[in-house]
Short mmCIF file of C-alpha atoms in Angstrom, two decimals:
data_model
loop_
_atom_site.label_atom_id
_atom_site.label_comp_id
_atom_site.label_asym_id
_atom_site.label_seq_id
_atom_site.Cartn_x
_atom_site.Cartn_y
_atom_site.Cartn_z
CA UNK A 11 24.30 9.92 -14.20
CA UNK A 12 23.92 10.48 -10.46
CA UNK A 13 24.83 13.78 -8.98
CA UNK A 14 28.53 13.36 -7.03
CA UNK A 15 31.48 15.42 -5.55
CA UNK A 16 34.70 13.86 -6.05
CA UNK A 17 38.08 14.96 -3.49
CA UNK A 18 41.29 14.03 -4.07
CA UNK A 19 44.05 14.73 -1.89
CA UNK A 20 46.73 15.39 -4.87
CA UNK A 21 44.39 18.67 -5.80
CA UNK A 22 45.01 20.33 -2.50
CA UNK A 23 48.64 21.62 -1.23
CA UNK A 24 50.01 18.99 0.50
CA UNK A 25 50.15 21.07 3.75
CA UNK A 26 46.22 21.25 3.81
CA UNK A 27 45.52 17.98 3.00
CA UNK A 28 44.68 16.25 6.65
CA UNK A 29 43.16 19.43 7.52
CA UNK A 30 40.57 19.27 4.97
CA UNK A 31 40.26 15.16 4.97
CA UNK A 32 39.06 15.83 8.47
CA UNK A 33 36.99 18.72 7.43
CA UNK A 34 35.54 16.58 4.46
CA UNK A 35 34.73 13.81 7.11
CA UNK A 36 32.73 15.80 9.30
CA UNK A 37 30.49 17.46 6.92
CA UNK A 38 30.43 13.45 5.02
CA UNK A 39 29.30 12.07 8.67
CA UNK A 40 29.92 13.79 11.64
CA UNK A 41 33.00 15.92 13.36
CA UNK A 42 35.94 13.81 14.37
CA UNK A 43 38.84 14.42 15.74
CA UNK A 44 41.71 12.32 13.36
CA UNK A 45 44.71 10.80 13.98
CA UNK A 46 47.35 9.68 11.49
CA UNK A 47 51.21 8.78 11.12
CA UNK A 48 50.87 10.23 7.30
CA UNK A 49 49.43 12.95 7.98
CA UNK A 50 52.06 15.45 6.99
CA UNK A 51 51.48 13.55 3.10
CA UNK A 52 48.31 12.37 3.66
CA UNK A 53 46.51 10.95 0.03
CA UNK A 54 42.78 9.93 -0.15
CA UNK A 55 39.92 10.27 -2.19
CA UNK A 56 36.06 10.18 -1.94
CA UNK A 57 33.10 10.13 -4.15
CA UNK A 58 30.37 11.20 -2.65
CA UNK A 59 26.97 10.58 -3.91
CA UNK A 60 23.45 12.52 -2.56
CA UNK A 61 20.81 9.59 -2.83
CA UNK A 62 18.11 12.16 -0.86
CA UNK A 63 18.06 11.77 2.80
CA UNK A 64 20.78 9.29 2.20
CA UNK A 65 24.79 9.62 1.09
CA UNK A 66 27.35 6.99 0.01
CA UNK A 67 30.57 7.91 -0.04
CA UNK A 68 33.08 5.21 -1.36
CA UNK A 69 36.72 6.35 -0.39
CA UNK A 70 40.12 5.31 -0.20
CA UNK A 71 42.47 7.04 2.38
CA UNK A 72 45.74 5.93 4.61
CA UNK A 73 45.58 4.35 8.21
CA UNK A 74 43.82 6.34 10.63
CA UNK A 75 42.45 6.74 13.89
CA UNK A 76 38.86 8.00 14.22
CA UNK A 77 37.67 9.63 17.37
CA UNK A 78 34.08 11.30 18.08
CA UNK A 79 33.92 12.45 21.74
CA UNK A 80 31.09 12.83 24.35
CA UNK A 81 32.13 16.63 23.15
CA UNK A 82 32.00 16.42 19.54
CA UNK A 83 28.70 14.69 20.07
CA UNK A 84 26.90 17.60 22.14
CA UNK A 85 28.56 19.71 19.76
CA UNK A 86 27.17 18.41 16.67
CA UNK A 87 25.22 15.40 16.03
CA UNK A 88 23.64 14.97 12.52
CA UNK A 89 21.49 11.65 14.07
CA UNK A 90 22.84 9.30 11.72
CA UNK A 91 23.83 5.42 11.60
CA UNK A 92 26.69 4.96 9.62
CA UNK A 93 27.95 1.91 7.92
CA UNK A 94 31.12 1.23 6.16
CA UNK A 95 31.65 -1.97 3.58
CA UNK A 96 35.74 -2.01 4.31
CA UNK A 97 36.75 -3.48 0.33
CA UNK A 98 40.45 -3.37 1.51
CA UNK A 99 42.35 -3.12 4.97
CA UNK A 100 41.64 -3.89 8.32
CA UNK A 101 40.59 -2.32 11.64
CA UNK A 102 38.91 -2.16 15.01
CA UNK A 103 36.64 -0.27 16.90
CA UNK A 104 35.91 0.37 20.38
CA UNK A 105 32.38 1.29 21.94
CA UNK A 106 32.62 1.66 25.96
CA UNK A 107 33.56 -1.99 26.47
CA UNK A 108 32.62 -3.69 23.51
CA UNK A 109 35.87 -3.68 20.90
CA UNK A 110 34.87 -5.67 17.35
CA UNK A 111 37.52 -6.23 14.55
CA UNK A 112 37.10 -5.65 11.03
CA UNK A 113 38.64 -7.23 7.92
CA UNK A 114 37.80 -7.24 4.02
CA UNK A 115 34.16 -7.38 3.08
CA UNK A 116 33.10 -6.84 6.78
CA UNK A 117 30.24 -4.23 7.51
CA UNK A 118 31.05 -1.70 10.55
CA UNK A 119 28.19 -0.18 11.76
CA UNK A 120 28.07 3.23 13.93
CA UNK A 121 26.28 6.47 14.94
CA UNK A 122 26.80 9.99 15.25
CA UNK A 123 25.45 9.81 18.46
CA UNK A 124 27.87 7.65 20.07
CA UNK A 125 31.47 8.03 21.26
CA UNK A 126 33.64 5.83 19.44
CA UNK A 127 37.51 5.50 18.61
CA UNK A 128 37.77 3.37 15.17
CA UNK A 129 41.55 2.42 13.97
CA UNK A 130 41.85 1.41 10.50
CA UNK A 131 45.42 -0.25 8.70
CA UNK A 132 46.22 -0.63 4.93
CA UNK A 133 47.81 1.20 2.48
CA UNK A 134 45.53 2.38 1.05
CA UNK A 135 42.15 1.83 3.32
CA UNK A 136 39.42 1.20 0.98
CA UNK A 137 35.70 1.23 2.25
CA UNK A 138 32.08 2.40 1.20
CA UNK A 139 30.42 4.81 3.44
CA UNK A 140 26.61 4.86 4.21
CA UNK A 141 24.91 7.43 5.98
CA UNK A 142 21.10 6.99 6.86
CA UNK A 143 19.10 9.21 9.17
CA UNK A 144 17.86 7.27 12.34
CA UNK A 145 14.99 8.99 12.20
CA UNK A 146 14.22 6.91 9.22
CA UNK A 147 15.46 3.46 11.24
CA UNK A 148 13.16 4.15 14.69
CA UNK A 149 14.57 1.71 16.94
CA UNK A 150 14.23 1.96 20.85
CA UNK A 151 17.70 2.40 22.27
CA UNK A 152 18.37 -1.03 23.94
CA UNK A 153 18.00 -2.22 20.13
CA UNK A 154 20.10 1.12 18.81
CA UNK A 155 23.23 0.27 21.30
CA UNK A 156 22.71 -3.97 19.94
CA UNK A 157 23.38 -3.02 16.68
CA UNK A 158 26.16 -0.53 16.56
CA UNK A 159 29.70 -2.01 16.73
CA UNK A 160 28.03 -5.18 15.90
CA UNK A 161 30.32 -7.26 13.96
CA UNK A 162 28.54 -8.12 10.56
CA UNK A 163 29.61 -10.24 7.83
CA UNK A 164 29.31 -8.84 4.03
CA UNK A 165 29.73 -12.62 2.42
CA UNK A 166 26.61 -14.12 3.21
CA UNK A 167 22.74 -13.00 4.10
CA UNK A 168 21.36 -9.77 4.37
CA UNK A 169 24.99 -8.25 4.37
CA UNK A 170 25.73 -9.84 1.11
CA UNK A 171 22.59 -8.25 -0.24
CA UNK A 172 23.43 -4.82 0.98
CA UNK A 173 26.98 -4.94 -0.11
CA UNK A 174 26.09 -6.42 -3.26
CA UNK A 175 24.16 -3.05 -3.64
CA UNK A 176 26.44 -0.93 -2.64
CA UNK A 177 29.26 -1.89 -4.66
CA UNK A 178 27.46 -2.03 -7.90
CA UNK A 179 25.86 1.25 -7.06
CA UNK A 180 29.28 2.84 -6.87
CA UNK A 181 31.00 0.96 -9.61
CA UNK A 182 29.14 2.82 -12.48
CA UNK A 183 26.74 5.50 -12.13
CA UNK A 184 25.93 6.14 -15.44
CA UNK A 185 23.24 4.01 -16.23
CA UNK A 186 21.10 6.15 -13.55
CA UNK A 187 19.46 8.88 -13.98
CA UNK A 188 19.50 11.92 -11.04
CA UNK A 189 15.90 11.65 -10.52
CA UNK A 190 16.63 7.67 -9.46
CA UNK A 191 18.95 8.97 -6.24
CA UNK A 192 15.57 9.36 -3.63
CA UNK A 193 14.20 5.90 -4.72
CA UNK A 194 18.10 4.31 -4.21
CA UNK A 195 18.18 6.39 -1.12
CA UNK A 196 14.53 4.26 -0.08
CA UNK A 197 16.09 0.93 -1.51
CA UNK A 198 19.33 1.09 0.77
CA UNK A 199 17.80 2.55 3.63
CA UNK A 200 15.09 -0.78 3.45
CA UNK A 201 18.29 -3.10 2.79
CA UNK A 202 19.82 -1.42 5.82
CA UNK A 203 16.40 -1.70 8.17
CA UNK A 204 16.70 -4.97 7.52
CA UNK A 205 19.74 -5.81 7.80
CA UNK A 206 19.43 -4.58 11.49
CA UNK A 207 16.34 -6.46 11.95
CA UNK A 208 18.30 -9.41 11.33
CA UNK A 209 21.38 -8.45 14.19
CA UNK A 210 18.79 -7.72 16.19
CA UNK A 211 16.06 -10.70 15.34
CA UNK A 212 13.81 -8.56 17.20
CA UNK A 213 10.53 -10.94 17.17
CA UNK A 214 8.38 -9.48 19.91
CA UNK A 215 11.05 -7.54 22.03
CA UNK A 216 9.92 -4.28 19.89
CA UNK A 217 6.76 -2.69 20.44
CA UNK A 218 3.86 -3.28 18.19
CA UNK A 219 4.34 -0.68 15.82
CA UNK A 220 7.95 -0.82 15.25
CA UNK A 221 7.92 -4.69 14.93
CA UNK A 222 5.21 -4.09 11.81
CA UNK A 223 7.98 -1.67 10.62
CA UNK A 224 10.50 -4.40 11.18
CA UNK A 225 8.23 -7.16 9.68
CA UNK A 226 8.01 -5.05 6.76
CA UNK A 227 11.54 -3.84 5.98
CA UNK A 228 12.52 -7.78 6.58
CA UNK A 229 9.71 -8.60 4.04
CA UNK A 230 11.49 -6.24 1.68
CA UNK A 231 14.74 -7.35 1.81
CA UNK A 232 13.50 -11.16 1.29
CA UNK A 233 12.26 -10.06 -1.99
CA UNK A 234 15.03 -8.13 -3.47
CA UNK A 235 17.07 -11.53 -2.77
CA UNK A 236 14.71 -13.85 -4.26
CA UNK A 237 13.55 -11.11 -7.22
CA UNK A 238 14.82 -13.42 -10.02
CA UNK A 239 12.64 -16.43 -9.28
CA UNK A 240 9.42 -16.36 -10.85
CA UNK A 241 7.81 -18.53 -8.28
CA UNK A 242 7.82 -15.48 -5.75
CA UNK A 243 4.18 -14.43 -4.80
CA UNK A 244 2.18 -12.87 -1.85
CA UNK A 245 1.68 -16.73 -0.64
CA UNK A 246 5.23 -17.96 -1.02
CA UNK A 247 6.12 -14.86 0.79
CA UNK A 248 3.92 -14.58 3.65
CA UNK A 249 4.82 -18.84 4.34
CA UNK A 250 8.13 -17.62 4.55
CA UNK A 251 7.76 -15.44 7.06
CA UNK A 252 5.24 -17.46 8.83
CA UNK A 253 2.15 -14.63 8.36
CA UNK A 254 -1.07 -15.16 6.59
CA UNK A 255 -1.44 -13.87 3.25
CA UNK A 256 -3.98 -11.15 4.34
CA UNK A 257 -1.47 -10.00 6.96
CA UNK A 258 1.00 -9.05 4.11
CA UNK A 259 -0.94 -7.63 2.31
CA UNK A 260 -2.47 -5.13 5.25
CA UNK A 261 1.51 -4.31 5.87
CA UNK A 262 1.47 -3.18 1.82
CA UNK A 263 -1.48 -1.36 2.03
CA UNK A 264 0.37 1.02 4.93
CA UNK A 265 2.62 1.58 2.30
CA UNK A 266 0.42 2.92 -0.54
CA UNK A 267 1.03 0.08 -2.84
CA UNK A 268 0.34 -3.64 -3.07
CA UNK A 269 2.78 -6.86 -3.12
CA UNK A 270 2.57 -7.57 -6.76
CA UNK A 271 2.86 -3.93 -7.36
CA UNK A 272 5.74 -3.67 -5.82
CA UNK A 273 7.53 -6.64 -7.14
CA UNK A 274 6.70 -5.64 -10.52
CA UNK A 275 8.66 -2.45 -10.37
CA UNK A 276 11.89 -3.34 -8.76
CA UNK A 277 11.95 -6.45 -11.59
CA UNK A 278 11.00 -3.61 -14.00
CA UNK A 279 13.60 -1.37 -12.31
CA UNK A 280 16.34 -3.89 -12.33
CA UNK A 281 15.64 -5.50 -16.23
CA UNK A 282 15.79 -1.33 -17.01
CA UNK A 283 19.31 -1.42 -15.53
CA UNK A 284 20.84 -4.11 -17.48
CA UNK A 285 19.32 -3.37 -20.66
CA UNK A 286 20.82 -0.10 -20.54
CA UNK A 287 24.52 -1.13 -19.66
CA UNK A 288 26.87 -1.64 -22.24
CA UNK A 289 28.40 -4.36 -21.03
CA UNK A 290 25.46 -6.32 -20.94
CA UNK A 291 24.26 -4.92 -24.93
CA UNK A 292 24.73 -8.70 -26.02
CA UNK A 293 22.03 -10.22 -23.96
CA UNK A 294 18.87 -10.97 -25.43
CA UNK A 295 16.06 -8.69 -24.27
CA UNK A 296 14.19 -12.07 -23.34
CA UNK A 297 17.18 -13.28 -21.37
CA UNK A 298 17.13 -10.35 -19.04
CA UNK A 299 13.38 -10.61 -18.86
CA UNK A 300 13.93 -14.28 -17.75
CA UNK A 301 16.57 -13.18 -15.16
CA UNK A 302 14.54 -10.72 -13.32
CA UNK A 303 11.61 -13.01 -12.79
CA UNK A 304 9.82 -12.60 -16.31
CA UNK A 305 9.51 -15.94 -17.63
CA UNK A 306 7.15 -14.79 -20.85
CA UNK A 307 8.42 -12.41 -23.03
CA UNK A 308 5.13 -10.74 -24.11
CA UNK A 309 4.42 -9.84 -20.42
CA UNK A 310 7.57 -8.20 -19.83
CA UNK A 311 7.52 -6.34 -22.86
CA UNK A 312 3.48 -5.10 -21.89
CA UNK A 313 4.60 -4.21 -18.47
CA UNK A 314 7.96 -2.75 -19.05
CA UNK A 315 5.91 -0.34 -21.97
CA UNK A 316 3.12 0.10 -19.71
CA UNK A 317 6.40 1.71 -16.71
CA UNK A 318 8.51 3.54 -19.43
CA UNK A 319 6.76 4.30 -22.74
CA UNK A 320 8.81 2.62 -24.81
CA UNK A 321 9.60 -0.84 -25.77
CA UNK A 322 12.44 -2.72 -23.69
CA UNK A 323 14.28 -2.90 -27.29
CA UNK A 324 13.58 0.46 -28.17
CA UNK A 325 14.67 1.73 -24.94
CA UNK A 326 18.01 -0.05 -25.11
CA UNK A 327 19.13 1.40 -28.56
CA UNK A 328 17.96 5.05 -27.47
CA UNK A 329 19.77 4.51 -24.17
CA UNK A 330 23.02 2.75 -25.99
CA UNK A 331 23.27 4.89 -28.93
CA UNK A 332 23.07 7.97 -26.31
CA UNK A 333 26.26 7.08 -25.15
CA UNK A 334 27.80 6.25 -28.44
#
């Protein structure tokens, strides 16, 4: 199970509970200064879950008003983008002059390191929180103030993917072990790169190296959406992005591994995840091979020995009768 610290508002005395809410914010994201009609009874909760450089928090408060301040901001700025998957509610935010509205299964996106008022409504609010360093997301300011407050839809697309991710992340944590949170950190913070790439469809308006970066983290996410077929390749990939197959494989090799290599193990890492959750104990080992782009059986079970030591079916009853 992943490491997490859990709040809940009914465990502090009801006088203290805004108080710390707002306290729990600011060391969750950044200092803020909160608003609230409920706050003299205020109830929320938050999980919050240390993925390495990265956090997810999903959380479920009253309305609010959010405020960070040309003040707050010299004060204290953690240099992060923040992005919240609202599940339940509504709200607005309000960047200079650009004001974007937000219903269910919309992302928000923000930073630490600009001033912002967000209102939220619903009783209760529910959302997932993100926080990613920027120093992992490089992009040149012009591109930084394009993306936050940018309204983005969760339904379809890159969103989809990331909230797809998110949500099954924080559903169940138990099928993950706590030396998995750095490489879920790396997954989301990919998802997230490029999800921005596509706001931003920056093409050639970036600089050469951070358009490589781009061209990359876009690569990436095209894969974990089309990781079930079997047909995906280097060439099927690099066509689809309009590069030559050399060219991708250049942009692996400044990342220490190789295409196939890399496909391999989020298949292997994903197959690893459903054999090992209950729910799923029914499905034939073969079926999940099949659904995570392993069409022969003998392969998977070669490769998936080869990553873990064990067996896929041996490593489903040791993992299953574990939590017996």
């Amino acid at each position: 199970m992943l490491d997490e610290t859990v709040f809940r508002s009914e465990d502090v005395p009801v006088a203290d509970r805004f108080d710390y809410w707002a306290e729990l914010l600011g060391r969750t994201h950044a200092p803020m200064e909160l608003r609230s009609d409920c706050a003299d009874d205020f109830r929320a909760s938050q999980r919050a879950l240390d993925l390495g450089a990265v956090t997810v928090w999903p959380a479920a408060f009253q309305p609010l008003t959010f405020r960070r301040t040309p003040k707050l901001i010299r004060r204290s700025d953690p240099e992060t983008y923040h992005l919240s998957l609202l599940v339940r509610g509504a709200g607005a935010g309000v960047w200079g002059h650009r004001e974007t509205e937000y219903k269910p299964y919309d992302l928000h996106i923000n930073s630490s390191s600009v001033a912002y008022e967000v209102h939220s409504s619903g009783d209760p609010v529910t959302m997932v929180g993100l926080e990613v360093p920027r120093a992992l997301l490089p992009l040149p300011r012009d591109a930084a103030d394009r993306v936050v407050g940018a309204p983005v839809s969760a339904r379809e697309g890159v969103g989809a993917l990331l909230a797809r991710f998110l949500t099954q992340l924080t559903a169940d944590t138990a099928p993950y072990l706590p030396s998995d949170a750095p490489r879920l950190g790396t997954v989301l913070t990919d998802l997230v790169a490029g999800l921005f790439a596509h706001i931003l469809d920056a093409g050639d308006s970036l600089p050469p190296e951070p358009r490589r970066r781009t061209l990359t983290l876009r690569i990436k996410a095209f894969i974990r959406e089309h990781l079930h077929d079997p047909q995906l390749t280097p060439a099927t990939i690099a066509a689809a992005h309009h590069i030559s197959t050399s060219y991708l494989h250049r942009l692996f090799r400044d990342e220490d591994t190789t295409v196939a290599a890399w496909i391999r193990r989020l298949r292997l890492e994903a197959a690893r995840r459903d054999l090992t959750d209950p729910a799923l104990r029914a499905t034939p080992v073969h079926t999940v091979a099949a659904r995570w782009g392993f069409p022969r059986a003998t392969d998977f079970s070669r490769a998936y020995r080869t990553a873990y030591g064990a067996t896929p079916t041996d490593h489903r009853h040791q993992a299953l009768r574990g939590r017996e």
